[in-house]
mmCIF file of C-alpha atoms in Angstrom:
data_model
loop_
_atom_site.group_PDB
_atom_site.id
_atom_site.type_symbol
_atom_site.label_atom_id
_atom_site.label_comp_id
_atom_site.label_asym_id
_atom_site.label_seq_id
_atom_site.Cartn_x
_atom_site.Cartn_y
_atom_site.Cartn_z
ATOM 1 C CA MET I 1 -22.899 3.273 -6.729
ATOM 2 C CA LYS I 2 -21.151 0.145 -5.828
ATOM 3 C CA THR I 3 -19.640 0.261 -1.998
ATOM 4 C CA VAL I 4 -16.305 -1.318 -0.856
ATOM 5 C CA GLU I 5 -16.360 -1.958 2.952
ATOM 6 C CA ILE I 6 -13.054 -1.320 4.950
ATOM 7 C CA ARG I 7 -11.651 -4.287 6.704
ATOM 8 C CA PRO I 8 -8.787 -4.481 9.257
ATOM 9 C CA ILE I 9 -5.506 -5.520 7.565
ATOM 10 C CA SER I 10 -3.882 -8.868 8.325
ATOM 11 C CA ALA I 11 -0.677 -10.187 6.699
ATOM 12 C CA GLU I 12 -2.948 -13.493 5.159
ATOM 13 C CA GLY I 13 -5.585 -11.057 3.790
ATOM 14 C CA PHE I 14 -3.146 -8.955 2.189
ATOM 15 C CA ALA I 15 -0.951 -11.843 0.894
ATOM 16 C CA PRO I 16 -2.231 -11.750 -2.566
ATOM 17 C CA PHE I 17 -1.316 -8.227 -3.020
ATOM 18 C CA GLY I 18 2.011 -7.596 -0.786
ATOM 19 C CA ASP I 19 3.556 -7.776 2.301
ATOM 20 C CA LEU I 20 2.219 -6.502 5.600
ATOM 21 C CA ILE I 21 5.158 -4.843 7.408
ATOM 22 C CA ASP I 22 4.915 -5.118 11.096
ATOM 23 C CA CYS I 23 6.912 -5.716 14.305
ATOM 24 C CA THR I 24 4.777 -8.962 15.154
ATOM 25 C CA GLY I 25 6.280 -11.927 16.862
ATOM 26 C CA ALA I 26 9.824 -12.242 18.284
ATOM 27 C CA PRO I 27 12.315 -10.266 16.572
ATOM 28 C CA ASP I 28 14.632 -12.391 14.264
ATOM 29 C CA LYS I 29 17.767 -10.777 15.809
ATOM 30 C CA ILE I 30 18.644 -8.976 19.002
ATOM 31 C CA ILE I 31 21.332 -6.285 17.826
ATOM 32 C CA ASN I 32 22.854 -2.940 19.295
ATOM 33 C CA GLN I 33 24.065 -4.662 22.736
ATOM 34 C CA GLY I 34 21.045 -6.316 23.163
ATOM 35 C CA LEU I 35 19.044 -3.154 23.164
ATOM 36 C CA CYS I 36 17.166 -3.509 19.717
ATOM 37 C CA GLY I 37 14.994 -6.211 18.095
ATOM 38 C CA ARG I 38 15.610 -6.651 14.116
ATOM 39 C CA TYR I 39 12.729 -7.551 12.653
ATOM 40 C CA HIS I 40 14.014 -9.312 9.351
ATOM 41 C CA ASP I 41 13.449 -9.073 5.792
ATOM 42 C CA ARG I 42 9.708 -8.097 6.186
ATOM 43 C CA ALA I 43 9.187 -6.965 2.214
ATOM 44 C CA GLN I 44 9.829 -8.510 -1.279
ATOM 45 C CA LEU I 45 11.068 -5.622 -2.963
ATOM 46 C CA ALA I 46 11.198 -6.592 -6.524
ATOM 47 C CA PHE I 47 12.523 -4.268 -9.707
ATOM 48 C CA THR I 48 12.767 -5.338 -13.192
ATOM 49 C CA THR I 49 15.725 -2.606 -13.804
ATOM 50 C CA GLY I 50 16.443 0.345 -12.220
ATOM 51 C CA ARG I 51 17.005 0.778 -8.506
ATOM 52 C CA ALA I 52 15.414 0.884 -4.979
ATOM 53 C CA GLY I 53 15.053 4.699 -4.117
ATOM 54 C CA LEU I 54 13.629 6.126 -1.139
ATOM 55 C CA SER I 55 11.042 9.117 -1.614
ATOM 56 C CA LEU I 56 8.933 11.111 0.549
ATOM 57 C CA PHE I 57 5.502 11.572 0.036
ATOM 58 C CA ASN I 58 3.001 14.036 1.791
ATOM 59 C CA ALA I 59 -0.598 13.282 1.234
ATOM 60 C CA GLU I 60 -3.649 15.323 2.100
ATOM 61 C CA PRO I 61 -5.978 13.274 4.584
ATOM 62 C CA ARG I 62 -9.050 11.963 3.079
ATOM 63 C CA ALA I 63 -12.384 11.466 4.664
ATOM 64 C CA LEU I 64 -14.903 8.563 4.739
ATOM 65 C CA PRO I 65 -17.083 7.655 2.684
ATOM 66 C CA MET I 66 -14.608 8.295 -0.113
ATOM 67 C CA PRO I 67 -15.148 8.038 -3.909
ATOM 68 C CA LEU I 68 -12.991 5.704 -5.756
ATOM 69 C CA LEU I 69 -12.260 6.828 -9.161
ATOM 70 C CA MET I 70 -9.231 5.063 -10.015
ATOM 71 C CA VAL I 71 -6.485 2.543 -9.200
ATOM 72 C CA GLU I 72 -2.788 2.196 -10.594
ATOM 73 C CA ARG I 73 -0.067 -0.313 -10.733
ATOM 74 C CA HIS I 74 3.682 -0.271 -11.375
ATOM 75 C CA PRO I 75 4.629 -3.150 -13.702
ATOM 76 C CA GLU I 76 8.315 -2.630 -13.241
ATOM 77 C CA GLY I 77 8.705 -2.413 -9.602
ATOM 78 C CA SER I 78 7.149 -2.875 -6.062
ATOM 79 C CA GLN I 79 6.294 -0.276 -3.885
ATOM 80 C CA ALA I 80 6.524 0.387 -0.139
ATOM 81 C CA PHE I 81 4.604 2.609 2.165
ATOM 82 C CA ILE I 82 6.101 3.533 5.469
ATOM 83 C CA PRO I 83 3.876 6.036 7.250
ATOM 84 C CA MET I 84 5.967 8.343 9.540
ATOM 85 C CA SER I 85 3.424 9.002 12.280
ATOM 86 C CA GLU I 86 1.763 6.453 14.695
ATOM 87 C CA THR I 87 -1.260 6.470 12.829
ATOM 88 C CA GLY I 88 -3.062 3.882 10.578
ATOM 89 C CA PHE I 89 -4.115 4.666 6.786
ATOM 90 C CA LEU I 90 -6.647 3.188 4.169
ATOM 91 C CA VAL I 91 -4.992 0.543 1.755
ATOM 92 C CA ILE I 92 -6.914 -0.345 -1.611
ATOM 93 C CA VAL I 93 -6.195 -3.021 -3.753
ATOM 94 C CA ALA I 94 -7.843 -4.957 -6.630
ATOM 95 C CA PRO I 95 -6.997 -8.590 -8.255
ATOM 96 C CA ASP I 96 -5.517 -8.529 -11.698
ATOM 97 C CA ALA I 97 -8.939 -9.644 -13.989
ATOM 98 C CA GLY I 98 -7.287 -10.022 -17.633
ATOM 99 C CA GLY I 99 -4.986 -6.814 -17.493
ATOM 100 C CA ALA I 100 -7.764 -5.184 -15.788
ATOM 101 C CA PRO I 101 -8.423 -4.482 -11.873
ATOM 102 C CA GLY I 102 -11.199 -6.632 -10.415
ATOM 103 C CA GLN I 103 -13.414 -6.144 -7.484
ATOM 104 C CA PRO I 104 -11.632 -3.682 -5.169
ATOM 105 C CA LEU I 105 -10.850 -4.423 -1.652
ATOM 106 C CA ALA I 106 -10.100 -1.882 1.078
ATOM 107 C CA PHE I 107 -7.924 -2.666 4.251
ATOM 108 C CA GLU I 108 -7.338 -0.060 7.237
ATOM 109 C CA THR I 109 -3.694 -0.585 8.809
ATOM 110 C CA GLN I 110 -3.031 -0.278 12.192
ATOM 111 C CA PRO I 111 -0.305 2.056 13.990
ATOM 112 C CA GLY I 112 2.910 0.869 13.189
ATOM 113 C CA GLN I 113 2.193 -0.965 10.406
ATOM 114 C CA ALA I 114 3.484 -0.435 6.682
ATOM 115 C CA ILE I 115 3.075 -2.088 3.285
ATOM 116 C CA ASN I 116 4.519 -3.152 0.130
ATOM 117 C CA PHE I 117 2.491 -3.618 -2.883
ATOM 118 C CA HIS I 118 3.871 -6.213 -5.202
ATOM 119 C CA ARG I 119 5.040 -5.456 -8.726
ATOM 120 C CA GLY I 120 2.138 -5.019 -10.996
ATOM 121 C CA THR I 121 -0.529 -4.994 -7.952
ATOM 122 C CA TRP I 122 -3.216 -2.753 -8.838
ATOM 123 C CA HIS I 123 -3.974 -0.350 -5.683
ATOM 124 C CA GLY I 124 -5.449 2.997 -4.771
ATOM 125 C CA VAL I 125 -3.478 5.748 -4.295
ATOM 126 C CA LEU I 126 -1.783 6.664 -1.264
ATOM 127 C CA THR I 127 -4.703 7.567 1.393
ATOM 128 C CA PRO I 128 -3.879 8.576 4.973
ATOM 129 C CA LEU I 129 -7.259 9.260 7.088
ATOM 130 C CA THR I 130 -5.646 11.612 9.594
ATOM 131 C CA ALA I 131 -2.799 14.208 9.455
ATOM 132 C CA PRO I 132 0.127 14.309 8.900
ATOM 133 C CA GLY I 133 0.178 11.930 5.824
ATOM 134 C CA LEU I 134 3.972 12.123 5.484
ATOM 135 C CA PHE I 135 4.922 8.347 4.120
ATOM 136 C CA ALA I 136 8.634 7.269 3.303
ATOM 137 C CA VAL I 137 7.964 5.424 0.058
ATOM 138 C CA VAL I 138 10.721 2.655 -1.490
ATOM 139 C CA ASP I 139 9.863 2.126 -5.299
ATOM 140 C CA ARG I 140 11.580 1.732 -8.537
ATOM 141 C CA ILE I 141 14.030 4.676 -9.632
ATOM 142 C CA GLY I 142 14.807 4.134 -13.599
ATOM 143 C CA GLU I 143 14.177 4.853 -17.274
ATOM 144 C CA GLY I 144 10.892 3.966 -18.503
ATOM 145 C CA ALA I 145 7.039 4.050 -17.725
ATOM 146 C CA ASN I 146 6.346 2.428 -14.467
ATOM 147 C CA LEU I 147 2.470 3.524 -14.133
ATOM 148 C CA GLU I 148 -0.744 2.176 -15.634
ATOM 149 C CA GLU I 149 -3.936 3.715 -14.474
ATOM 150 C CA HIS I 150 -7.590 2.430 -14.697
ATOM 151 C CA TRP I 151 -10.348 4.676 -14.296
ATOM 152 C CA PHE I 152 -13.470 2.978 -13.325
ATOM 153 C CA ASP I 153 -16.857 3.475 -15.521
ATOM 154 C CA THR I 154 -18.841 3.278 -12.562
ATOM 155 C CA PRO I 155 -17.104 4.721 -9.205
ATOM 156 C CA TYR I 156 -17.070 2.673 -6.146
ATOM 157 C CA GLN I 157 -17.829 4.268 -2.374
ATOM 158 C CA VAL I 158 -15.403 3.292 0.180
ATOM 159 C CA ILE I 159 -17.309 2.925 3.593
ATOM 160 C CA ARG I 160 -16.566 1.746 6.997
ATOM 161 C CA PRO I 161 -19.039 -1.397 7.804
#
């Protein structure tokens, strides 16, 4: 079985697939009578048609090592996952290789980090590693199909190094 080792997430390492959303660095603006730092415009939300919608997902936690059987992508819009608890989660992505996913990569976020998949990025399903698995999700709401799935002929095993 092929393996995928989890690595820590960084803005640079995740950039080909999307945006790492966090509060690193100084805030862009200080608002609310000086009591709140605004980290402005942290994700590139993009939709071909439709509109941005906010949904809540409540996912079951997964255990490691974990089989990776499939990945999916959304050709019509980006998709942001914002945890509603102070825990990290597993993020699986794959580069596009001629319309199919290439070699998958696995990242683990830290508490207080969220991610946004760019439109058309191959990615694994929402994968919390601890409960609760409650996330706010910002993605495209609109007519037409916005989901492609790819099932691997040979599954991968996602492991900690």
